[in-house]
């Protein structure tokens, strides 16, 4: 009888220990899962932070490359000599990021536009863009591309009509040659010169650009983008 009671007690005790062991194992697994979840979140934070730093570095590197080219093309002399970026910003009222401005400025310089001509084109982009329902960035990009290639058709969407034959005749006379002697580069330059002759009248007809709520938000976005670029520039030059 005593042996049977002892065995029963032993079974109950062993069962209690087994139950406690299961509970402890379950608790350990829960804690392990929680630990893994925390580690996963920590890794996600690290990955996101790392990707953010990479983006900053890329933005800074892109800016540095464009700015180096800009200084070589436009920064030595003329209206954009010295620190030309504030002048580029001012011409478009802060509506286009530094990186995008440098891209367009470098394209314009390679096409032969003078610094003062590009500044005039920037100022025109806002007004002419309003006329056809396009924002300043779109207008500047399309106008710069059109002038770089001498594409008078692209200018027509902004109400800019250029008589190619007349423009080529005028430019050829300036060079002391005939229109037929102009190559493609000469013809493109003829379109550019005709455009800038028309620009004052175009600006007068277009009137002042209209300030909108969208412009305010656009400036905010541009400011944030420029701040990101500035931080990336600092990291790249540490």
XYZ file of N, CA and C in Angstrom:
714
model
N 0.837 -1.212 0.000
C 0.000 0.000 0.000
C 0.861 1.247 0.000
N 1.893 1.211 0.868
C 2.815 2.356 0.945
C 3.570 2.515 -0.359
N 3.922 1.324 -0.953
C 4.655 1.356 -2.222
C 3.792 1.960 -3.313
N 2.491 1.566 -3.326
C 1.555 2.076 -4.341
C 1.377 3.585 -4.186
N 1.264 4.047 -2.918
C 1.096 5.491 -2.666
C 2.322 6.261 -3.106
N 3.485 5.647 -2.821
C 4.754 6.304 -3.202
C 4.866 6.410 -4.718
N 4.416 5.336 -5.385
C 4.476 5.342 -6.852
C 3.542 6.392 -7.428
N 2.344 6.509 -6.778
C 1.369 7.494 -7.260
C 1.918 8.916 -7.091
N 2.535 9.135 -5.938
C 3.127 10.469 -5.669
C 4.232 10.769 -6.676
N 5.051 9.724 -6.963
C 6.168 9.897 -7.908
C 5.653 10.259 -9.304
N 4.538 9.583 -9.690
C 3.946 9.861 -11.005
C 3.430 11.286 -11.088
N 2.749 11.699 -10.014
C 2.229 13.081 -9.974
C 3.367 14.078 -10.025
N 4.445 13.794 -9.254
C 5.595 14.692 -9.214
C 6.280 14.779 -10.582
N 6.460 13.551 -11.183
C 7.110 13.516 -12.501
C 6.254 14.231 -13.543
N 4.917 14.024 -13.439
C 4.023 14.697 -14.386
C 4.086 16.204 -14.238
N 4.162 16.673 -12.988
C 4.258 18.114 -12.723
C 5.546 18.679 -13.306
N 6.617 17.917 -13.127
C 7.904 18.366 -13.687
C 7.855 18.439 -15.211
N 7.207 17.408 -15.808
C 7.091 17.381 -17.277
C 6.301 18.580 -17.766
N 5.170 18.863 -17.048
C 4.340 20.018 -17.428
C 5.136 21.303 -17.318
N 5.906 21.425 -16.225
C 6.735 22.623 -16.019
C 7.791 22.742 -17.121
N 8.338 21.573 -17.501
C 9.341 21.582 -18.568
C 8.764 22.037 -19.881
N 7.533 21.561 -20.175
C 6.867 21.979 -21.414
C 6.625 23.477 -21.406
N 6.149 23.969 -20.224
C 5.891 25.412 -20.109
C 7.165 26.218 -20.323
N 8.253 25.747 -19.710
C 9.527 26.453 -19.854
C 10.012 26.409 -21.299
N 9.826 25.243 -21.941
C 10.213 25.134 -23.353
C 9.387 26.082 -24.208
N 8.072 26.125 -23.912
C 7.197 27.034 -24.653
C 7.602 28.477 -24.460
N 7.938 28.814 -23.175
C 8.367 30.176 -22.870
C 9.665 30.509 -23.611
N 10.576 29.531 -23.649
C 11.856 29.737 -24.340
C 11.639 29.982 -25.840
N 10.710 29.186 -26.414
C 10.419 29.360 -27.839
C 9.791 30.729 -28.118
N 8.898 31.148 -27.205
C 8.273 32.470 -27.354
C 9.322 33.563 -27.284
N 10.211 33.433 -26.280
C 11.285 34.428 -26.132
C 12.215 34.409 -27.343
N 12.466 33.200 -27.882
C 13.313 33.090 -29.071
C 12.661 33.794 -30.261
N 11.352 33.538 -30.427
C 10.619 34.194 -31.526
C 10.621 35.713 -31.370
N 10.440 36.161 -30.120
C 10.471 37.605 -29.869
C 11.852 38.177 -30.183
N 12.866 37.424 -29.801
C 14.230 37.866 -30.085
C 14.500 37.949 -31.583
N 14.026 36.909 -32.296
C 14.206 36.897 -33.750
C 13.452 38.055 -34.407
N 12.249 38.347 -33.868
C 11.441 39.442 -34.415
C 12.144 40.783 -34.197
N 12.724 40.948 -33.001
C 13.468 42.178 -32.710
C 14.703 42.297 -33.603
N 15.377 41.154 -33.800
C 16.559 41.146 -34.667
C 16.175 41.510 -36.099
N 15.027 40.973 -36.541
C 14.538 41.270 -37.889
C 14.255 42.760 -38.050
N 13.569 43.316 -37.028
C 13.268 44.751 -37.078
C 14.544 45.582 -37.054
N 15.494 45.133 -36.228
C 16.775 45.839 -36.167
C 17.490 45.810 -37.507
N 17.449 44.640 -38.160
C 18.077 44.527 -39.481
C 17.388 45.426 -40.499
N 16.037 45.499 -40.437
C 15.282 46.345 -41.366
C 15.655 47.819 -41.177
N 15.793 48.212 -39.906
C 16.206 49.598 -39.614
C 17.598 49.849 -40.179
N 18.502 48.875 -39.953
C 19.867 49.021 -40.467
C 19.878 49.085 -41.987
N 19.083 48.163 -42.616
C 19.046 48.133 -44.084
C 18.498 49.444 -44.644
N 17.409 49.929 -44.012
C 16.817 51.188 -44.463
C 17.797 52.339 -44.292
N 18.492 52.350 -43.161
C 19.476 53.406 -42.894
C 20.619 53.330 -43.897
N 21.070 52.105 -44.164
C 22.171 51.916 -45.108
C 21.770 52.375 -46.506
N 20.547 51.980 -46.923
C 20.073 52.397 -48.245
C 19.934 53.917 -48.315
N 19.516 54.527 -47.191
C 19.403 55.984 -47.145
C 20.750 56.653 -47.319
N 21.773 56.104 -46.675
C 23.127 56.664 -46.803
C 23.639 56.503 -48.233
N 23.364 55.326 -48.827
C 23.783 55.083 -50.217
C 23.134 56.106 -51.157
N 21.827 56.370 -50.935
C 21.126 57.351 -51.772
C 21.721 58.746 -51.596
N 22.069 59.084 -50.358
C 22.702 60.380 -50.101
C 24.022 60.494 -50.848
N 24.815 59.423 -50.773
C 26.123 59.431 -51.443
C 25.951 59.547 -52.953
N 24.973 58.793 -53.506
C 24.711 58.858 -54.951
C 24.283 60.262 -55.364
N 23.400 60.872 -54.563
C 22.923 62.222 -54.872
C 24.075 63.217 -54.830
N 24.930 63.078 -53.817
C 26.081 63.972 -53.704
C 27.067 63.800 -54.845
N 27.278 62.539 -55.238
C 28.212 62.262 -56.329
C 27.698 62.823 -57.658
N 26.386 62.642 -57.901
C 25.791 63.171 -59.124
C 25.932 64.688 -59.180
N 25.653 65.329 -58.041
C 25.788 66.783 -57.973
C 27.227 67.213 -58.240
N 28.180 66.544 -57.597
C 29.592 66.919 -57.760
C 30.034 66.801 -59.217
N 29.608 65.734 -59.889
C 29.983 65.539 -61.293
C 29.381 66.628 -62.182
N 28.097 66.910 -61.962
C 27.435 67.949 -62.758
C 28.018 69.322 -62.478
N 28.317 69.584 -61.214
C 28.850 70.893 -60.837
C 30.252 71.106 -61.389
N 31.042 70.045 -61.416
C 32.386 70.141 -61.993
C 32.301 70.488 -63.477
N 31.393 69.815 -64.178
C 31.195 70.093 -65.610
C 30.668 71.508 -65.805
N 29.744 71.921 -64.947
C 29.162 73.266 -65.047
C 30.238 74.331 -64.884
N 31.100 74.156 -63.897
C 32.165 75.136 -63.662
C 33.130 75.205 -64.837
N 33.338 74.066 -65.487
C 34.219 74.058 -66.660
C 33.546 74.726 -67.864
N 32.226 74.542 -67.992
C 31.501 75.061 -69.149
C 31.072 76.519 -68.986
N 30.510 76.838 -67.832
C 29.926 78.160 -67.614
C 30.596 78.957 -66.495
N 31.307 78.252 -65.620
C 31.782 78.910 -64.398
C 33.023 79.766 -64.526
N 33.685 79.709 -65.661
C 34.945 80.445 -65.780
C 34.727 81.934 -66.023
N 33.824 82.269 -66.921
C 33.598 83.674 -67.275
C 32.106 83.938 -67.464
N 31.777 85.191 -67.618
C 30.401 85.560 -67.971
C 29.467 85.651 -66.780
N 28.178 85.658 -67.096
C 27.136 85.914 -66.096
C 27.046 84.836 -65.029
N 27.583 83.635 -65.282
C 27.499 82.549 -64.315
C 28.858 82.196 -63.712
N 29.818 83.098 -63.839
C 31.140 82.827 -63.278
C 31.073 82.864 -61.757
N 32.054 82.224 -61.117
C 32.035 82.147 -59.661
C 31.008 81.131 -59.209
N 30.238 81.485 -58.205
C 29.197 80.581 -57.700
C 27.917 80.828 -58.480
N 27.717 80.059 -59.531
C 26.584 80.299 -60.415
C 25.276 79.687 -59.969
N 25.329 78.733 -59.029
C 24.105 78.030 -58.640
C 23.040 78.961 -58.044
N 23.397 79.879 -57.145
C 22.358 80.804 -56.651
C 21.693 81.603 -57.771
N 22.449 81.931 -58.806
C 21.884 82.670 -59.947
C 20.925 81.783 -60.739
N 21.289 80.502 -60.879
C 20.403 79.566 -61.567
C 19.089 79.404 -60.791
N 19.206 79.281 -59.468
C 18.014 79.127 -58.628
C 17.108 80.354 -58.741
N 17.728 81.518 -58.632
C 16.968 82.769 -58.630
C 16.189 82.954 -59.931
N 16.801 82.553 -61.043
C 16.173 82.767 -62.353
C 14.858 81.996 -62.500
N 14.726 80.871 -61.779
C 13.484 80.076 -61.871
C 12.675 80.150 -60.574
N 13.047 81.072 -59.700
C 12.280 81.258 -58.468
C 12.287 80.063 -57.541
N 13.371 79.268 -57.575
C 13.472 78.120 -56.684
C 12.562 76.959 -57.023
N 12.089 76.896 -58.274
C 11.125 75.859 -58.662
C 11.763 74.604 -59.266
N 13.088 74.627 -59.437
C 13.784 73.485 -60.026
C 14.998 73.163 -59.159
N 15.246 71.883 -58.922
C 16.357 71.473 -58.060
C 17.705 71.809 -58.689
N 18.714 71.877 -57.832
C 20.072 72.194 -58.299
C 20.559 71.182 -59.336
N 20.301 69.902 -59.069
C 20.760 68.855 -59.989
C 20.121 69.021 -61.365
N 18.810 69.264 -61.395
C 18.121 69.433 -62.680
C 18.562 70.707 -63.389
N 18.814 71.761 -62.635
C 19.297 73.009 -63.238
C 20.677 72.811 -63.869
N 21.532 72.099 -63.167
C 22.879 71.852 -63.697
C 22.830 71.010 -64.967
N 21.928 70.021 -64.998
C 21.778 69.196 -66.208
C 21.416 70.064 -67.406
N 20.415 70.931 -67.231
C 19.956 71.775 -68.342
C 21.012 72.811 -68.720
N 21.681 73.360 -67.709
C 22.720 74.362 -67.982
C 23.873 73.750 -68.776
N 24.272 72.545 -68.411
C 25.372 71.888 -69.106
C 25.004 71.551 -70.549
N 23.753 71.113 -70.755
C 23.289 70.832 -72.114
C 23.279 72.114 -72.944
N 22.793 73.196 -72.340
C 22.749 74.482 -73.044
C 24.153 74.973 -73.396
N 25.077 74.803 -72.465
C 26.456 75.245 -72.702
C 27.090 74.456 -73.839
N 26.848 73.151 -73.857
C 27.406 72.316 -74.917
C 26.813 72.671 -76.282
N 25.571 73.181 -76.260
C 24.917 73.574 -77.514
C 25.352 74.957 -77.977
N 26.091 75.660 -77.131
C 26.599 76.968 -77.531
C 25.859 78.165 -76.966
N 24.873 77.930 -76.070
C 24.190 79.061 -75.449
C 25.135 79.769 -74.487
N 25.105 81.095 -74.529
C 25.925 81.886 -73.617
C 25.262 81.900 -72.237
N 26.054 82.190 -71.186
C 25.479 82.197 -69.837
C 24.256 83.100 -69.696
N 24.331 84.316 -70.244
C 23.197 85.237 -70.123
C 21.986 84.730 -70.916
N 22.231 83.994 -71.984
C 21.123 83.427 -72.757
C 20.424 82.329 -71.967
N 21.202 81.504 -71.275
C 20.567 80.450 -70.488
C 19.763 81.036 -69.335
N 20.280 82.073 -68.699
C 19.536 82.728 -67.622
C 18.222 83.309 -68.155
N 18.291 83.896 -69.349
C 17.069 84.435 -69.973
C 16.091 83.311 -70.290
N 16.620 82.152 -70.710
C 15.766 80.999 -71.024
C 15.086 80.479 -69.763
N 15.819 80.451 -68.654
C 15.239 80.031 -67.374
C 14.046 80.906 -66.997
N 14.269 82.205 -67.083
C 13.205 83.139 -66.706
C 11.989 82.991 -67.622
N 12.261 82.701 -68.895
C 11.167 82.535 -69.857
C 10.389 81.249 -69.621
N 11.072 80.216 -69.121
C 10.434 78.897 -68.968
C 9.201 78.957 -68.077
N 9.264 79.718 -66.997
C 8.127 79.805 -66.083
C 6.927 80.450 -66.774
N 7.160 81.589 -67.429
C 6.062 82.298 -68.087
C 5.505 81.535 -69.286
N 6.402 81.037 -70.123
C 5.947 80.323 -71.312
C 5.290 78.993 -70.941
N 5.765 78.379 -69.859
C 5.141 77.149 -69.393
C 3.708 77.390 -68.940
N 3.490 78.513 -68.260
C 2.126 78.850 -67.818
C 1.168 78.977 -69.000
N 1.680 79.502 -70.093
C 0.839 79.734 -71.275
C 0.294 78.417 -71.835
N 1.108 77.363 -71.771
C 0.693 76.077 -72.357
C 0.367 75.021 -71.293
N 0.278 75.452 -70.029
C -0.108 74.536 -68.959
C 0.965 73.561 -68.524
N 2.235 73.964 -68.588
C 3.326 73.089 -68.153
C 4.080 73.763 -67.015
N 4.639 72.928 -66.124
C 5.393 73.524 -65.030
C 6.760 73.988 -65.512
N 7.437 74.718 -64.663
C 8.706 75.350 -65.050
C 9.772 74.328 -65.435
N 9.834 73.226 -64.686
C 10.830 72.192 -64.981
C 10.605 71.590 -66.360
N 9.357 71.241 -66.663
C 9.029 70.667 -67.975
C 9.364 71.659 -69.089
N 8.957 72.898 -68.904
C 9.170 73.915 -69.933
C 10.653 74.152 -70.184
N 11.434 74.258 -69.108
C 12.871 74.494 -69.281
C 13.527 73.317 -69.994
N 13.150 72.097 -69.602
C 13.729 70.916 -70.239
C 13.423 70.850 -71.722
N 12.177 71.122 -72.083
C 11.780 71.046 -73.491
C 12.388 72.192 -74.312
N 12.415 73.365 -73.745
C 12.992 74.506 -74.466
C 14.498 74.342 -74.650
N 15.168 73.868 -73.612
C 16.617 73.656 -73.715
C 16.932 72.600 -74.767
N 16.188 71.492 -74.739
C 16.397 70.422 -75.712
C 16.124 70.916 -77.132
N 15.063 71.697 -77.292
C 14.711 72.216 -78.614
C 15.802 73.129 -79.155
N 16.330 73.986 -78.302
C 17.376 74.908 -78.747
C 18.701 74.181 -78.969
N 18.984 73.178 -78.155
C 20.225 72.418 -78.323
C 20.254 71.704 -79.663
N 19.077 71.205 -80.088
C 19.000 70.458 -81.349
C 18.588 71.328 -82.531
N 18.157 72.565 -82.233
C 17.666 73.434 -83.306
C 16.326 72.992 -83.836
N 15.534 72.342 -82.986
C 14.235 71.796 -83.389
C 13.152 72.872 -83.271
N 12.888 73.560 -84.360
C 11.895 74.644 -84.319
C 10.479 74.104 -84.120
N 10.234 72.836 -84.499
C 8.897 72.257 -84.317
C 8.543 72.144 -82.839
N 9.538 71.782 -82.033
C 9.301 71.668 -80.593
C 8.994 73.023 -79.976
N 9.497 74.089 -80.594
C 9.247 75.435 -80.076
C 7.822 75.903 -80.374
N 7.222 75.334 -81.411
C 5.890 75.785 -81.833
C 4.827 75.544 -80.770
N 5.002 74.484 -79.961
C 4.014 74.204 -78.920
C 3.962 75.308 -77.878
N 5.001 76.144 -77.845
C 5.022 77.295 -76.935
C 4.641 78.591 -77.660
N 4.135 78.439 -78.875
C 3.730 79.609 -79.647
C 4.897 80.359 -80.257
N 6.043 79.686 -80.363
C 7.244 80.317 -80.909
C 7.409 79.867 -82.360
N 7.105 80.743 -83.281
C 7.163 80.399 -84.701
C 8.411 81.025 -85.326
N 9.234 80.168 -85.877
C 10.482 80.633 -86.480
C 10.498 80.254 -87.959
N 10.777 81.221 -88.777
C 10.930 80.998 -90.218
C 12.357 80.520 -90.452
N 12.508 79.222 -90.654
C 13.856 78.653 -90.789
C 14.655 79.267 -91.923
N 14.023 79.432 -93.069
C 14.734 79.970 -94.229
C 15.257 81.368 -93.925
N 14.407 82.179 -93.331
C 14.811 83.557 -92.997
C 15.908 83.549 -91.925
N 15.756 82.676 -90.929
C 16.748 82.596 -89.854
C 18.099 82.141 -90.398
N 18.084 81.164 -91.305
C 19.340 80.673 -91.873
C 19.992 81.719 -92.762
N 19.182 82.453 -93.505
C 19.721 83.536 -94.349
C 20.426 84.579 -93.493
N 19.763 84.987 -92.410
C 20.326 86.016 -91.533
C 21.624 85.551 -90.890
N 21.653 84.312 -90.436
C 22.849 83.796 -89.785
C 23.979 83.615 -90.793
N 23.649 83.157 -91.997
C 24.667 82.960 -93.040
C 25.310 84.292 -93.419
N 24.497 85.336 -93.527
C 25.034 86.664 -93.862
C 25.995 87.140 -92.785
N 25.651 86.837 -91.541
C 26.523 87.229 -90.426
C 27.888 86.536 -90.542
N 27.882 85.303 -91.045
C 29.128 84.551 -91.215
C 29.840 84.866 -92.527
N 29.128 85.570 -93.423
C 29.709 85.875 -94.733
C 29.663 84.708 -95.689
N 28.660 83.848 -95.527
C 28.485 82.694 -96.416
C 27.037 82.681 -96.899
N 26.717 81.678 -97.730
C 25.329 81.538 -98.173
C 24.608 80.521 -97.292
N 23.298 80.552 -97.331
C 22.496 79.630 -96.532
C 22.820 78.177 -96.858
N 23.083 77.906 -98.129
C 23.359 76.532 -98.566
C 24.669 75.987 -97.990
N 25.527 76.886 -97.557
C 26.820 76.458 -97.018
C 26.756 76.093 -95.533
N 25.619 76.339 -94.904
C 25.484 76.017 -93.475
C 25.330 74.509 -93.281
N 26.065 73.981 -92.322
C 25.873 72.569 -91.970
C 24.775 72.486 -90.900
N 24.548 71.281 -90.371
C 23.466 71.102 -89.400
C 23.677 71.929 -88.141
N 24.941 72.032 -87.710
C 25.239 72.849 -86.532
C 24.932 74.320 -86.795
N 25.258 74.769 -88.003
C 24.979 76.152 -88.376
C 23.488 76.431 -88.433
N 22.722 75.479 -88.951
C 21.266 75.644 -89.019
C 20.649 75.689 -87.614
N 21.171 74.849 -86.720
C 20.674 74.849 -85.339
C 20.984 76.181 -84.662
N 22.181 76.712 -84.924
C 22.553 77.999 -84.348
C 21.667 79.119 -84.891
N 21.279 79.000 -86.145
C 20.383 79.998 -86.750
C 19.044 80.027 -86.020
N 18.528 78.847 -85.668
C 17.265 78.757 -84.921
C 17.426 79.391 -83.544
N 18.550 79.125 -82.887
C 18.787 79.678 -81.553
C 18.825 81.203 -81.592
N 19.522 81.735 -82.585
C 19.637 83.196 -82.671
C 18.274 83.827 -82.964
N 17.490 83.190 -83.806
C 16.155 83.713 -84.113
C 15.268 83.661 -82.867
N 15.420 82.590 -82.068
C 14.635 82.458 -80.839
C 14.924 83.601 -79.879
N 16.202 83.885 -79.643
C 16.547 84.920 -78.672
C 16.215 86.325 -79.172
N 16.128 86.486 -80.484
C 15.660 87.765 -81.024
C 14.169 87.955 -80.736
N 13.428 86.857 -80.761
C 11.983 86.913 -80.522
C 11.632 86.921 -79.030
N 12.556 86.478 -78.191
C 12.238 86.246 -76.781
C 11.669 87.462 -76.042
N 12.237 88.669 -76.186
C 11.670 89.818 -75.457
C 10.187 90.044 -75.771
N 9.817 89.934 -77.044
C 8.414 90.126 -77.425
C 7.554 88.991 -76.882
N 8.104 87.769 -76.890
C 7.365 86.619 -76.361
C 7.080 86.796 -74.872
N 8.068 87.261 -74.145
C 7.916 87.472 -72.708
C 6.889 88.557 -72.422
N 6.918 89.592 -73.238
C 5.973 90.692 -73.057
C 4.542 90.206 -73.285
N 4.356 89.412 -74.310
C 3.017 88.886 -74.623
C 2.536 87.878 -73.573
N 3.485 87.115 -73.031
C 3.107 86.096 -72.048
C 2.716 86.724 -70.715
N 3.261 87.890 -70.407
C 2.964 88.549 -69.145
C 3.704 87.901 -67.988
N 3.357 88.325 -66.774
C 4.000 87.781 -65.583
C 3.479 86.380 -65.288
N 4.373 85.528 -64.802
C 3.957 84.188 -64.422
C 2.972 84.231 -63.262
N 2.070 83.266 -63.226
C 1.051 83.216 -62.183
C 1.557 82.364 -61.018
N 1.565 82.946 -59.816
C 1.985 82.216 -58.621
C 0.819 81.371 -58.112
N 1.067 80.076 -57.903
C 0.004 79.170 -57.459
C 0.403 78.465 -56.168
N -0.578 77.813 -55.547
C -0.303 76.999 -54.361
C 0.648 75.861 -54.734
N 0.466 75.351 -55.951
C 1.351 74.288 -56.432
C 2.809 74.727 -56.452
N 3.045 75.998 -56.790
C 4.420 76.521 -56.795
C 5.023 76.478 -55.391
N 4.196 76.797 -54.391
C 4.672 76.779 -53.002
C 5.104 75.374 -52.600
N 4.283 74.377 -52.928
C 4.635 72.997 -52.608
C 5.832 72.525 -53.435
N 5.919 73.008 -54.669
C 7.054 72.645 -55.515
C 8.359 73.165 -54.906
N 8.341 74.392 -54.411
C 9.535 74.955 -53.768
C 9.933 74.155 -52.535
N 8.927 73.715 -51.778
C 9.213 72.908 -50.591
C 9.898 71.600 -50.988
N 9.365 70.938 -52.015
C 9.970 69.697 -52.489
C 11.382 69.906 -53.004
N 11.586 71.009 -53.719
C 12.916 71.339 -54.248
C 13.893 71.614 -53.102
N 13.429 72.308 -52.074
C 14.290 72.597 -50.923
C 14.744 71.309 -50.241
N 13.828 70.357 -50.091
C 14.171 69.072 -49.477
C 15.164 68.301 -50.340
N 14.941 68.333 -51.656
C 15.856 67.637 -52.568
C 17.244 68.273 -52.530
N 17.287 69.597 -52.498
C 18.578 70.286 -52.428
C 19.296 70.006 -51.106
N 18.515 69.875 -50.017
C 19.115 69.561 -48.719
C 19.735 68.168 -48.745
N 19.036 67.209 -49.356
C 19.565 65.851 -49.502
C 20.867 65.861 -50.300
N 20.855 66.616 -51.381
C 22.052 66.724 -52.228
C 23.209 67.337 -51.454
N 22.911 68.344 -50.650
C 23.953 69.034 -49.876
C 24.592 68.093 -48.870
N 23.764 67.271 -48.192
C 24.295 66.311 -47.230
C 25.166 65.274 -47.937
N 24.686 64.790 -49.082
C 25.464 63.830 -49.869
C 26.785 64.421 -50.320
N 26.765 65.690 -50.695
C 27.990 66.392 -51.125
C 28.992 66.435 -49.975
N 28.491 66.721 -48.756
C 29.378 66.790 -47.583
C 29.984 65.417 -47.301
N 29.152 64.361 -47.353
C 29.653 62.999 -47.091
C 30.721 62.623 -48.115
N 30.478 62.963 -49.369
C 31.437 62.613 -50.425
C 32.769 63.325 -50.274
N 32.744 64.456 -49.596
C 33.974 65.253 -49.490
C 34.604 65.220 -48.103
N 34.205 64.226 -47.291
C 34.810 64.063 -45.961
C 36.259 63.591 -46.104
